[in-house]
PDB file of C-alpha atoms and ligand atoms in Angstrom:
ATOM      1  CA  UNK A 209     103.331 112.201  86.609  1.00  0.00           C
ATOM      2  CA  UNK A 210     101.093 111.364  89.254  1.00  0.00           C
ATOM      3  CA  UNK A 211      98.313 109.624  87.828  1.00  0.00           C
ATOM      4  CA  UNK A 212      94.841 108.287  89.316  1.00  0.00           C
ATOM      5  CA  UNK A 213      95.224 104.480  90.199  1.00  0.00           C
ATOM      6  CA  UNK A 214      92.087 103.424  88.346  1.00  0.00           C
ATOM      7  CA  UNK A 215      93.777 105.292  84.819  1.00  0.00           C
ATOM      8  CA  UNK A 216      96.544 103.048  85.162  1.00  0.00           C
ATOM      9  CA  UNK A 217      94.461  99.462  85.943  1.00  0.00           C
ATOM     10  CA  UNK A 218      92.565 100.569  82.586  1.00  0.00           C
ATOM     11  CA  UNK A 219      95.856 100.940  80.096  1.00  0.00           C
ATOM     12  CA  UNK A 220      96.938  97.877  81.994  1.00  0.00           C
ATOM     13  CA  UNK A 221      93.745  96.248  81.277  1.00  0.00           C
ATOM     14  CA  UNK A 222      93.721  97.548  77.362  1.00  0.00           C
ATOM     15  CA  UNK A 223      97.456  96.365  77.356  1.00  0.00           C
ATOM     16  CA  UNK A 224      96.312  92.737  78.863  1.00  0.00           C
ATOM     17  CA  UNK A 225      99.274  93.378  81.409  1.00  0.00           C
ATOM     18  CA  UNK A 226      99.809  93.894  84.944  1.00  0.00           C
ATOM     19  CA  UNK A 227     100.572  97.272  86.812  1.00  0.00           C
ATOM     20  CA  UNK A 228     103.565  96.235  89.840  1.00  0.00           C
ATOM     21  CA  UNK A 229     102.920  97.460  92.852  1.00  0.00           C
ATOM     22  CA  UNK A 230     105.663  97.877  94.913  1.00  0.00           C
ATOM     23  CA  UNK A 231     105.527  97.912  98.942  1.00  0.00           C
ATOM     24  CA  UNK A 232     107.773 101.400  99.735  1.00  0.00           C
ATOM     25  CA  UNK A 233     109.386 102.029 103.696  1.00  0.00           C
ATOM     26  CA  UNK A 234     111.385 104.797 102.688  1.00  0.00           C
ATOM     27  CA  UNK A 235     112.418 107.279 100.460  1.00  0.00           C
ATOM     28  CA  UNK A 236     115.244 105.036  98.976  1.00  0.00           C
ATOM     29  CA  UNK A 237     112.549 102.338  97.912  1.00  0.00           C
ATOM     30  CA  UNK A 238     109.688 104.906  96.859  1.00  0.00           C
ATOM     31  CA  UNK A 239     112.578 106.923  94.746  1.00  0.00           C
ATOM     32  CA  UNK A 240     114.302 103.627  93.124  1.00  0.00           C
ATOM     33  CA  UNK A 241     110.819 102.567  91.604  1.00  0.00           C
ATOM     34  CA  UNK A 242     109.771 105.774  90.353  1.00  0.00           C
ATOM     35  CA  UNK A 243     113.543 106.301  88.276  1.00  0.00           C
ATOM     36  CA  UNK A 244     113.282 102.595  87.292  1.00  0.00           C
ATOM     37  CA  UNK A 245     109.419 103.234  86.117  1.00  0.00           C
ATOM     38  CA  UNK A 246     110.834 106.450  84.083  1.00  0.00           C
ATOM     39  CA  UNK A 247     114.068 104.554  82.479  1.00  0.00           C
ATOM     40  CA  UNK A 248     111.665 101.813  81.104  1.00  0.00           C
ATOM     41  CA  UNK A 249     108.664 104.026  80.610  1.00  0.00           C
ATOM     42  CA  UNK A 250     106.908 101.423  82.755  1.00  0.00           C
ATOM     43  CA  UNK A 251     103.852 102.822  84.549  1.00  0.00           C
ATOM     44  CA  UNK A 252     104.208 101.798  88.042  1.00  0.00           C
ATOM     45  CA  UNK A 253     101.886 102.004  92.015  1.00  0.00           C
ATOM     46  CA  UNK A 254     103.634 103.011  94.669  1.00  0.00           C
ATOM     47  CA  UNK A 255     102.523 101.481  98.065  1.00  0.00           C
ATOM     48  CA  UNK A 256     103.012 101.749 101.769  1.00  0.00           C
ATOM     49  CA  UNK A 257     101.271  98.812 104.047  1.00  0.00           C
ATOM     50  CA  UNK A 258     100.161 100.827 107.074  1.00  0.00           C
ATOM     51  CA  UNK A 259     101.377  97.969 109.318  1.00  0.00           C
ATOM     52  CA  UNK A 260     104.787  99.037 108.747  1.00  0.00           C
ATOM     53  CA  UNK A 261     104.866 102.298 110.158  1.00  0.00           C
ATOM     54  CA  UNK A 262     102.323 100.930 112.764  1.00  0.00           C
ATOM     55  CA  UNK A 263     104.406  99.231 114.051  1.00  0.00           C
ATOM     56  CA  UNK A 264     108.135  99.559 112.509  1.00  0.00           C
ATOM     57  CA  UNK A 265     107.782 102.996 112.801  1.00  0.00           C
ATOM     58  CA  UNK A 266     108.831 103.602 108.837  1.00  0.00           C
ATOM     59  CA  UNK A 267     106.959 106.722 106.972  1.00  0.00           C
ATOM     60  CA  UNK A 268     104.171 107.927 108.294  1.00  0.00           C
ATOM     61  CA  UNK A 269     100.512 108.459 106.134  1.00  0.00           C
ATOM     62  CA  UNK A 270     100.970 111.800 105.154  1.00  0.00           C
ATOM     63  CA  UNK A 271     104.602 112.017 104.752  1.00  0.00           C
ATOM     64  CA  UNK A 272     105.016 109.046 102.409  1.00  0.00           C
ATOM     65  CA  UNK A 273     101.961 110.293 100.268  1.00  0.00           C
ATOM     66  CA  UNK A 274     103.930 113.967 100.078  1.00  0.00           C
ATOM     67  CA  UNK A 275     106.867 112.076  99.166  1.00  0.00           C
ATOM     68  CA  UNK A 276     105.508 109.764  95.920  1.00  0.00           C
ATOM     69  CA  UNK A 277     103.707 113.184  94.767  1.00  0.00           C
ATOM     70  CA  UNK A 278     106.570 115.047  94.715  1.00  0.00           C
ATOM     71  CA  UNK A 279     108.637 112.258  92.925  1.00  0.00           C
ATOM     72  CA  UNK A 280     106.038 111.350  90.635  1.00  0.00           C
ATOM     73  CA  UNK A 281     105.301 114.764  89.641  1.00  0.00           C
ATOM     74  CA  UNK A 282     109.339 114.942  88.463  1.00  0.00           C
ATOM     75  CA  UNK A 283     108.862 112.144  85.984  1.00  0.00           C
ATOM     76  CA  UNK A 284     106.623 111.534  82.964  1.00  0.00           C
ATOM     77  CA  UNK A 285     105.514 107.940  83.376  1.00  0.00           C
ATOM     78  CA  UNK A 286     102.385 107.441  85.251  1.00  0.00           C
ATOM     79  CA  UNK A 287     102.944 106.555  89.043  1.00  0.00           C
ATOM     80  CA  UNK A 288     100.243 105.602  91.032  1.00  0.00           C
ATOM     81  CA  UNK A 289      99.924 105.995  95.005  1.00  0.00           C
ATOM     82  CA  UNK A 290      98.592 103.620  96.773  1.00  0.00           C
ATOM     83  CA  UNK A 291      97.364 102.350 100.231  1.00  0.00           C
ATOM     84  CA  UNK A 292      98.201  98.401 101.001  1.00  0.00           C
ATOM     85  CA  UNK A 293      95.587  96.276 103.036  1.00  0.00           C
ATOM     86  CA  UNK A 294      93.656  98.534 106.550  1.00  0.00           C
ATOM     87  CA  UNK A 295      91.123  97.092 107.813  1.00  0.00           C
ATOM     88  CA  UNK A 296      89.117  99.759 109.299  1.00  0.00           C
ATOM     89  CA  UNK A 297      86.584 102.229 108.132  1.00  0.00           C
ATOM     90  CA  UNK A 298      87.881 105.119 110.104  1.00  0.00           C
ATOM     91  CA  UNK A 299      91.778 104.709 109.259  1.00  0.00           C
ATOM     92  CA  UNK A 300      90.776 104.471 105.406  1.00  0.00           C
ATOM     93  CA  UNK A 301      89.179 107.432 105.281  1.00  0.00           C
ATOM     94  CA  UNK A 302      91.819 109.236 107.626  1.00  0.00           C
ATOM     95  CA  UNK A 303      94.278 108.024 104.965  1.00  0.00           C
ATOM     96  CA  UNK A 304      92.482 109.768 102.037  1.00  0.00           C
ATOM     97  CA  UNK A 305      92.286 112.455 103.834  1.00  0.00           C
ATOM     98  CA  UNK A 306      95.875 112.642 104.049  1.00  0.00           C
ATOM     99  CA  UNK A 307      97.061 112.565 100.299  1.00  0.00           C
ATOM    100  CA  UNK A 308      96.055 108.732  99.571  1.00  0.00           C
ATOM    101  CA  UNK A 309      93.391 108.688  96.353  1.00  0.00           C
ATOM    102  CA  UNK A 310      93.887 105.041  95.936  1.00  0.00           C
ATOM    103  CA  UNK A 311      92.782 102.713  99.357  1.00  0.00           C
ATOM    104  CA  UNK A 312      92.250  99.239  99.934  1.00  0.00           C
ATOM    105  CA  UNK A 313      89.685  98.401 102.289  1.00  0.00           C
ATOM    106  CA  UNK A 314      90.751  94.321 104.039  1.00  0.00           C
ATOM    107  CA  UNK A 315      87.492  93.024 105.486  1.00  0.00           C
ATOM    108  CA  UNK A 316      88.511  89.294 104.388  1.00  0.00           C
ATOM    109  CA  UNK A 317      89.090  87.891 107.534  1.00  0.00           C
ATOM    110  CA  UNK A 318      85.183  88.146 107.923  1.00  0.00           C
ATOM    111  CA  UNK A 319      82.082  86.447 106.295  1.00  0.00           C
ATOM    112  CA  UNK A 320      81.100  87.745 102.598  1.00  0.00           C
ATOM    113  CA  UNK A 321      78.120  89.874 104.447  1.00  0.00           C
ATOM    114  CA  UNK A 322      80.190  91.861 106.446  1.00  0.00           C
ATOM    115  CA  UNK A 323      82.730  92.185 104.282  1.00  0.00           C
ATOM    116  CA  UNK A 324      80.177  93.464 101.517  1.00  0.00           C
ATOM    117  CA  UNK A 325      78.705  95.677 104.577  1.00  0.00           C
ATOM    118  CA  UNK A 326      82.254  97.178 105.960  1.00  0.00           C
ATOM    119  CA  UNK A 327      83.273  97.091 102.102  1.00  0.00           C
ATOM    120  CA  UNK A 328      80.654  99.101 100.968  1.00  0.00           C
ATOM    121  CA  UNK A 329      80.506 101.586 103.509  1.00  0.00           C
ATOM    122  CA  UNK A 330      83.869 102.645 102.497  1.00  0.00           C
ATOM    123  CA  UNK A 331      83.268 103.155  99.071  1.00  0.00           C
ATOM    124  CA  UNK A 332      80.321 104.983  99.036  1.00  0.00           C
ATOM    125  CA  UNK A 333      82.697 107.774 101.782  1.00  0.00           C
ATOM    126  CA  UNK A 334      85.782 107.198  99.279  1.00  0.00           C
ATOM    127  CA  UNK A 335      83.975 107.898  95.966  1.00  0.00           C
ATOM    128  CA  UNK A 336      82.287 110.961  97.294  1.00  0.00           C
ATOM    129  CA  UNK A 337      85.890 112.083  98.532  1.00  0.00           C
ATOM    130  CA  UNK A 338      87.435 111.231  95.057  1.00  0.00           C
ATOM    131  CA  UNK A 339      89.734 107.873  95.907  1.00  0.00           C
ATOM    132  CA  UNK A 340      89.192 104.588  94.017  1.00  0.00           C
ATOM    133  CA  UNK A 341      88.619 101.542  96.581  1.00  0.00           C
ATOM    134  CA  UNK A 342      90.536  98.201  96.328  1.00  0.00           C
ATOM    135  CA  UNK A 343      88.864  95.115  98.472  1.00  0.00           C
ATOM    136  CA  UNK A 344      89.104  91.450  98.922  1.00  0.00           C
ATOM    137  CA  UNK A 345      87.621  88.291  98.708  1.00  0.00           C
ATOM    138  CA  UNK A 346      88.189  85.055  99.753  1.00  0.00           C
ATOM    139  CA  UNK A 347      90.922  84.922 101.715  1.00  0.00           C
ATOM    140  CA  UNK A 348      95.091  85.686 100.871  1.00  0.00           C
ATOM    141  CA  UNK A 349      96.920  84.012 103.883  1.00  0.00           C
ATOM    142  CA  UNK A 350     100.661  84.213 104.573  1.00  0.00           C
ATOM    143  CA  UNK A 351     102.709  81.665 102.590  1.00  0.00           C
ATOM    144  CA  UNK A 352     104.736  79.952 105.501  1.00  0.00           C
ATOM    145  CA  UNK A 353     101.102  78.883 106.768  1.00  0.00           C
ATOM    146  CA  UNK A 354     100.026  77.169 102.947  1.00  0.00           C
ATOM    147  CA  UNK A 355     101.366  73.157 103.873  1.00  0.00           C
ATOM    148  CA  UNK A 356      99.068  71.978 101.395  1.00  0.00           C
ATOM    149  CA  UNK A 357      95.447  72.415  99.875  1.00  0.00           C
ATOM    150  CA  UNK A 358      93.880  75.834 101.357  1.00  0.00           C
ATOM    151  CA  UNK A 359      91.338  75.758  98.797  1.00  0.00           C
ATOM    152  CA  UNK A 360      88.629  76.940 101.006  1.00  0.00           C
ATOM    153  CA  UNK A 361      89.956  80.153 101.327  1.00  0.00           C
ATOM    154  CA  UNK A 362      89.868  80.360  97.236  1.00  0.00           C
ATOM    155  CA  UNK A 363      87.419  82.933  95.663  1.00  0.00           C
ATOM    156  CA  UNK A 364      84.377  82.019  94.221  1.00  0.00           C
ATOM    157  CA  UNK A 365      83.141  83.658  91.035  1.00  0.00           C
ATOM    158  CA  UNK A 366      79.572  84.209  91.800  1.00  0.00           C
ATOM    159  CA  UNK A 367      80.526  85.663  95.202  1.00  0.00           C
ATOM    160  CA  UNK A 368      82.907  87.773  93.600  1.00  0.00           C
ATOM    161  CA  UNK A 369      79.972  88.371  90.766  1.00  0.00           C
ATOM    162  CA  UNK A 370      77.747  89.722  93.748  1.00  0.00           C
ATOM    163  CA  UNK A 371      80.505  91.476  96.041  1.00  0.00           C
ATOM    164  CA  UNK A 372      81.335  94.143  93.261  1.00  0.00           C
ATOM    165  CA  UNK A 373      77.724  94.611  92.181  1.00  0.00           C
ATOM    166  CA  UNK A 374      76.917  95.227  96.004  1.00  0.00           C
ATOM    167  CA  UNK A 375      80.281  97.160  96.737  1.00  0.00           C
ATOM    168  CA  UNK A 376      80.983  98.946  93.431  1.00  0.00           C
ATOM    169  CA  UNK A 377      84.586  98.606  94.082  1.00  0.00           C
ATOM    170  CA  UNK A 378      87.633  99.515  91.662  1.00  0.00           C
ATOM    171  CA  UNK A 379      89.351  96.559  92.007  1.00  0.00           C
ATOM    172  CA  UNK A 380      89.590  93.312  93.440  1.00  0.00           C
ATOM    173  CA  UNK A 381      91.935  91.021  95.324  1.00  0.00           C
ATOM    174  CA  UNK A 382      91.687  87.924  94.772  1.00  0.00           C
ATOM    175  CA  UNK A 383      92.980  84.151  96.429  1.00  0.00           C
ATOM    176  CA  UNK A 384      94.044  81.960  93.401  1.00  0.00           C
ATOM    177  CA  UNK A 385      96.637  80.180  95.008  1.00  0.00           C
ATOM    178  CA  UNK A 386      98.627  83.244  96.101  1.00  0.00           C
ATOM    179  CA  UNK A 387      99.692  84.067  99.722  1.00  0.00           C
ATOM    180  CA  UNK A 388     101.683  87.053 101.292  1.00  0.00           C
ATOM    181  CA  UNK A 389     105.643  86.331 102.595  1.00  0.00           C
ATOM    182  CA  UNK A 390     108.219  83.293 101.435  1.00  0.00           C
ATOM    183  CA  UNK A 391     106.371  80.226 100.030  1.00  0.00           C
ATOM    184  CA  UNK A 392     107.253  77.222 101.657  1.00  0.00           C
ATOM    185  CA  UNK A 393     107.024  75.058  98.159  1.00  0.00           C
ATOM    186  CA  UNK A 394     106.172  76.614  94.416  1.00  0.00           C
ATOM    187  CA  UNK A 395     102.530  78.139  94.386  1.00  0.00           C
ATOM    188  CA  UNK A 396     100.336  77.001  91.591  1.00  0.00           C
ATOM    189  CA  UNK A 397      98.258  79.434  90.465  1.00  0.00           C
ATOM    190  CA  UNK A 398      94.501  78.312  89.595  1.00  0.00           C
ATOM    191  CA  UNK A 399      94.321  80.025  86.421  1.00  0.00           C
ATOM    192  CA  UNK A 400      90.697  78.029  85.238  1.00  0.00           C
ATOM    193  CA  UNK A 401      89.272  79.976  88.536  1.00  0.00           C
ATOM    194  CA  UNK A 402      90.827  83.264  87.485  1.00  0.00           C
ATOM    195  CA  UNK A 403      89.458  82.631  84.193  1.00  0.00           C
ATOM    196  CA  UNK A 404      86.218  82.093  86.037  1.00  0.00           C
ATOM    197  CA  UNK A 405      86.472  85.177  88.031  1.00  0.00           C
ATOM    198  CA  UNK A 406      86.955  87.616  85.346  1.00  0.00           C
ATOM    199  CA  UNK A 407      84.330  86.748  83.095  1.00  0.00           C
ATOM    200  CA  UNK A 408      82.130  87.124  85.853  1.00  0.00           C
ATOM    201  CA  UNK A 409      83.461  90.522  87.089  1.00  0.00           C
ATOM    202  CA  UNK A 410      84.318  93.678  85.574  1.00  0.00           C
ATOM    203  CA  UNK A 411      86.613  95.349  87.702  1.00  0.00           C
ATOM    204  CA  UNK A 412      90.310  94.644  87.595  1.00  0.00           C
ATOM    205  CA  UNK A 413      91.624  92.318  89.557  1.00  0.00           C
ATOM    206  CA  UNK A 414      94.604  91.949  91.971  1.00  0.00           C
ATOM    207  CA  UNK A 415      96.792  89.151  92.850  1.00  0.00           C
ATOM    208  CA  UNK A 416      98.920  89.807  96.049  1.00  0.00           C
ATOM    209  CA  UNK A 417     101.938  87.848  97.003  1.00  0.00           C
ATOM    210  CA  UNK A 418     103.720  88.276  94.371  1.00  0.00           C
ATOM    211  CA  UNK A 419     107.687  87.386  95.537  1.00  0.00           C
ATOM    212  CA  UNK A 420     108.460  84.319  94.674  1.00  0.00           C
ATOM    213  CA  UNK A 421     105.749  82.954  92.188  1.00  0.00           C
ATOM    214  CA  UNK A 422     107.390  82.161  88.902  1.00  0.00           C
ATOM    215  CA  UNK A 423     107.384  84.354  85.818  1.00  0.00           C
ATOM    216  CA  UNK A 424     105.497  81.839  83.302  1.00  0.00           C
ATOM    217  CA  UNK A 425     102.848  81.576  85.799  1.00  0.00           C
ATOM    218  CA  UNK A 426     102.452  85.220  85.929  1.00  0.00           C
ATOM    219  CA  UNK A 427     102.696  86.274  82.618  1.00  0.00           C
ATOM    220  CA  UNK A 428      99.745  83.655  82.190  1.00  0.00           C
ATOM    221  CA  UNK A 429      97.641  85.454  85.408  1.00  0.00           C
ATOM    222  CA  UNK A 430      98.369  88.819  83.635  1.00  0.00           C
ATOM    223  CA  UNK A 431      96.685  87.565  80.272  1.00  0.00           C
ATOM    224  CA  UNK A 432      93.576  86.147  82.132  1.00  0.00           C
ATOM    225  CA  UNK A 433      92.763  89.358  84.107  1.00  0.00           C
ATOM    226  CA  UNK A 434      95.183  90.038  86.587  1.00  0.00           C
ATOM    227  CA  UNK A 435      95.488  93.789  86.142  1.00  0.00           C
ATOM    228  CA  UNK A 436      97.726  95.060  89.266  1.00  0.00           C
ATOM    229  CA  UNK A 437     100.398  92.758  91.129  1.00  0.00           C
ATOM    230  CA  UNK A 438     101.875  93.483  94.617  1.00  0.00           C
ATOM    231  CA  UNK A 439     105.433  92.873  95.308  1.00  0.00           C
ATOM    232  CA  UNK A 440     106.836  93.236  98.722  1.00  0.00           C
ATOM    233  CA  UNK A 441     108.549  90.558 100.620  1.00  0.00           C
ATOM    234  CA  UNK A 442     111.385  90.340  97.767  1.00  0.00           C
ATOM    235  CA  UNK A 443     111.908  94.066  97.321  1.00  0.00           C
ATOM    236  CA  UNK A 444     112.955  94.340 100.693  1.00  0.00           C
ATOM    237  CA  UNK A 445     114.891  91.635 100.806  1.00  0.00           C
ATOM    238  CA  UNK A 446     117.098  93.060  98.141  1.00  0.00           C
ATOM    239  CA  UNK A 447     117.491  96.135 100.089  1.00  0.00           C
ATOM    240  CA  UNK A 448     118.386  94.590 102.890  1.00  0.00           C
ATOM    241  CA  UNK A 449     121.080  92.632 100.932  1.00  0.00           C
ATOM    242  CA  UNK A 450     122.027  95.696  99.500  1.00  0.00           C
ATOM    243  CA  UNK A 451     122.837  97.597 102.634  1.00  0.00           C
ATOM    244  CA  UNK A 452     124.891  94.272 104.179  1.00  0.00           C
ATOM    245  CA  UNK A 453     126.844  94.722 100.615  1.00  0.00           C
ATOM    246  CA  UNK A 454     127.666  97.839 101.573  1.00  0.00           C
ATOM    247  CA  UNK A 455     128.427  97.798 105.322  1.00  0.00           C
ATOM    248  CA  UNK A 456     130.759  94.800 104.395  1.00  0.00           C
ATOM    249  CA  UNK A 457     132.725  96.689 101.734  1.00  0.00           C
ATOM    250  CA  UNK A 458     133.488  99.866 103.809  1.00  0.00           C
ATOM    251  CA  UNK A 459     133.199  97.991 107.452  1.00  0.00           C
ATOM    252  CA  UNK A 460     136.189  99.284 109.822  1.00  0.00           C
ATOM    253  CA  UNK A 461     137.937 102.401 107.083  1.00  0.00           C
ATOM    254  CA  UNK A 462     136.847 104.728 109.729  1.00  0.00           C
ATOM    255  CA  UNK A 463     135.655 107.561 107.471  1.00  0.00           C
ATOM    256  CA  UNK A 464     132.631 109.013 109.946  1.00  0.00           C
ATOM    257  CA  UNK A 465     131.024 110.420 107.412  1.00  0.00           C
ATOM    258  CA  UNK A 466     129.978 106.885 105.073  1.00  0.00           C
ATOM    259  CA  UNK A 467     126.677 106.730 106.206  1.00  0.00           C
ATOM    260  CA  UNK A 468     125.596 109.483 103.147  1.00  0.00           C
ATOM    261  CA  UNK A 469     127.050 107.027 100.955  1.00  0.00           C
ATOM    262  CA  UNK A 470     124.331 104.768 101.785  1.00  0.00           C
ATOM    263  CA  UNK A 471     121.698 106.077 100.153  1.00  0.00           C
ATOM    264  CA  UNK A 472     122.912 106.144  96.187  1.00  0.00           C
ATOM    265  CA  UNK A 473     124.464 102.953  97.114  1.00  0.00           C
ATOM    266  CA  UNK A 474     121.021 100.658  97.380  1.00  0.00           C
ATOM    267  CA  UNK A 475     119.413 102.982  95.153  1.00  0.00           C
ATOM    268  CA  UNK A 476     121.696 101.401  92.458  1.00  0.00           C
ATOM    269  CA  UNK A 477     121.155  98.158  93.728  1.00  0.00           C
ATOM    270  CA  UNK A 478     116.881  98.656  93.680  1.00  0.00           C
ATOM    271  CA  UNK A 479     117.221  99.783  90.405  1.00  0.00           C
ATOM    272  CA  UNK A 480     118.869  97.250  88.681  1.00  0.00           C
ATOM    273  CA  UNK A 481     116.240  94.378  90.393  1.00  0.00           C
ATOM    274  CA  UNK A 482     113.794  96.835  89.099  1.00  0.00           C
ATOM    275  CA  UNK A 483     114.514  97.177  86.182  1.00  0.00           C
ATOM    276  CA  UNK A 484     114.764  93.665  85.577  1.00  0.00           C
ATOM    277  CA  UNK A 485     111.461  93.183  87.808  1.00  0.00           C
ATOM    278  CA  UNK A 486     109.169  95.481  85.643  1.00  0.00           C
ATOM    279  CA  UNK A 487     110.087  93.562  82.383  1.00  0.00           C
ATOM    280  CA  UNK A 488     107.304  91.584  83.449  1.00  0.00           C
ATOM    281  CA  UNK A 489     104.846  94.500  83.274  1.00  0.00           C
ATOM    282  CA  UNK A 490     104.144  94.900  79.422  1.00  0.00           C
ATOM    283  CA  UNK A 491     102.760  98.326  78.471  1.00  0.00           C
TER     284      UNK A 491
HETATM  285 ZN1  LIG B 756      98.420  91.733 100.382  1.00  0.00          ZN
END
């Protein structure tokens, strides 16, 4: 069932676990977590990063938020829907008008007064209109730029203290260590800062980044306050793999119509990384 995304960061906070949020395209994607989520009984977020259809031309706002509802409303797990980072007041709000009741707001890449300025603005339109607000602080780069110490761009638990008393946010992303893409080397997760972090706030918080940082580390992050975790780079990547699988097996058999075979075929193969992907989420 479709379920607010705030509901499900509190039973993952009372279950001191992790909700996975997975980065969606398509239908294949969006319809492979929500099965898998229903098979394990694993509540689950749903997520489309606006810079995909921006400019990959995927699923647009209010088709992919039609989509999840309509799945989600099939199955009896909670599912979630969710809007990865925008960075703009005015294409937030556009996307909550279209269907999207969970938003996050990506005013990083600026000091922490105009972040708490752009950050707050948005909530107080959001939480008249109904839609919980995700933002961020300190900064999460992209992996194949951490070559070493990037502690700078760490969070700081007082200024995450006074960001969600300024902002009221729902959640917060965080920089522990983290980055988006392929990591270069293993990540290290500061878990004595995360430790930091959550006694000083009392929102949940988010770690982005999530392909490719290893399961001890985030079964620790998940105990210490990490209450939603984004996965994209890897998820596609196993789609991706799955569709060469399949153009390899049935490459030059001529039957024209094998392209409808396509579909069930990585479905299958998204489910079982799934399923193996949301043991890590303990409800
Ligand atoms: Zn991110």
């Amino acid at each position: 069932m479709l379920e607010k995304v705030s509901t499900i960061l509190r039973m993952a906070d009372e279950c001191n676990t992790a909700v996975i949020s997975f980065i969606c395209m398509d239908y294949n994607m969006a319809y492979s977590v929500i099965a898998t989520a229903e098979k394990t009984n694993t509540p689950v977020l749903v997520m489309l990063l606006p810079e995909h259809y921006e400019k990959n031309n995927t699923m647009n706002v209010g088709g992919f938020a039609a989509m999840v509802k309509e799945l989600a409303e099939s199955v009896k797990v909670p599912v979630g829907l969710h809007l990865d980072h925008s960075y703009d007041y005015e294409s937030v709000i556009r996307s909550i008008k279209k269907g999207f009741s969970s938003v996050m707001i990506d005013a990083s890449a600026y000091g922490l007064e105009e972040n708490i300025a752009l950050t707050r603005k948005v909530t107080e339109t959001a939480h008249i209109l109904g839609a919980d607000v995700e933002a961020e602080i300190g900064h999460v780069g992209l992996a194949q730029d951490c070559d070493g110490d990037k502690s700078d761009y760490y969070t700081k638990a007082d200024a995450a203290e006074r960001f969600c008393r300024e902002t009221e946010v729902d959640s917060l992303t965080i920089a522990i260590g983290n980055a988006h893409g392929v990591y270069v080397e293993t990540p290290h997760l500061d878990i004595a800062r995360l430790e930091e972090i959550n006694a000083a706030t009392d929102v949940p918080l988010v770690l982005h980044g999530g392909s490719g940082i290893p399961h001890e580390q985030l079964e620790i992050a998940f105990r210490k306050g990490i209450n939603k975790f984004n996965v994209g780079t890897e998820f596609l990547g196993v789609y991706y793999d799955a569709v060469a699988e399949y153009v390899h097996n049935t490459e030059g058999d001529g039957r024209p119509l094998k392209m409808l075979e396509v579909p069930m075929f990585v479905q299958e193969r998204l489910c079982g990384y799934l399923e193996e992907k949301l043991k890590l989420s303990r409800f």
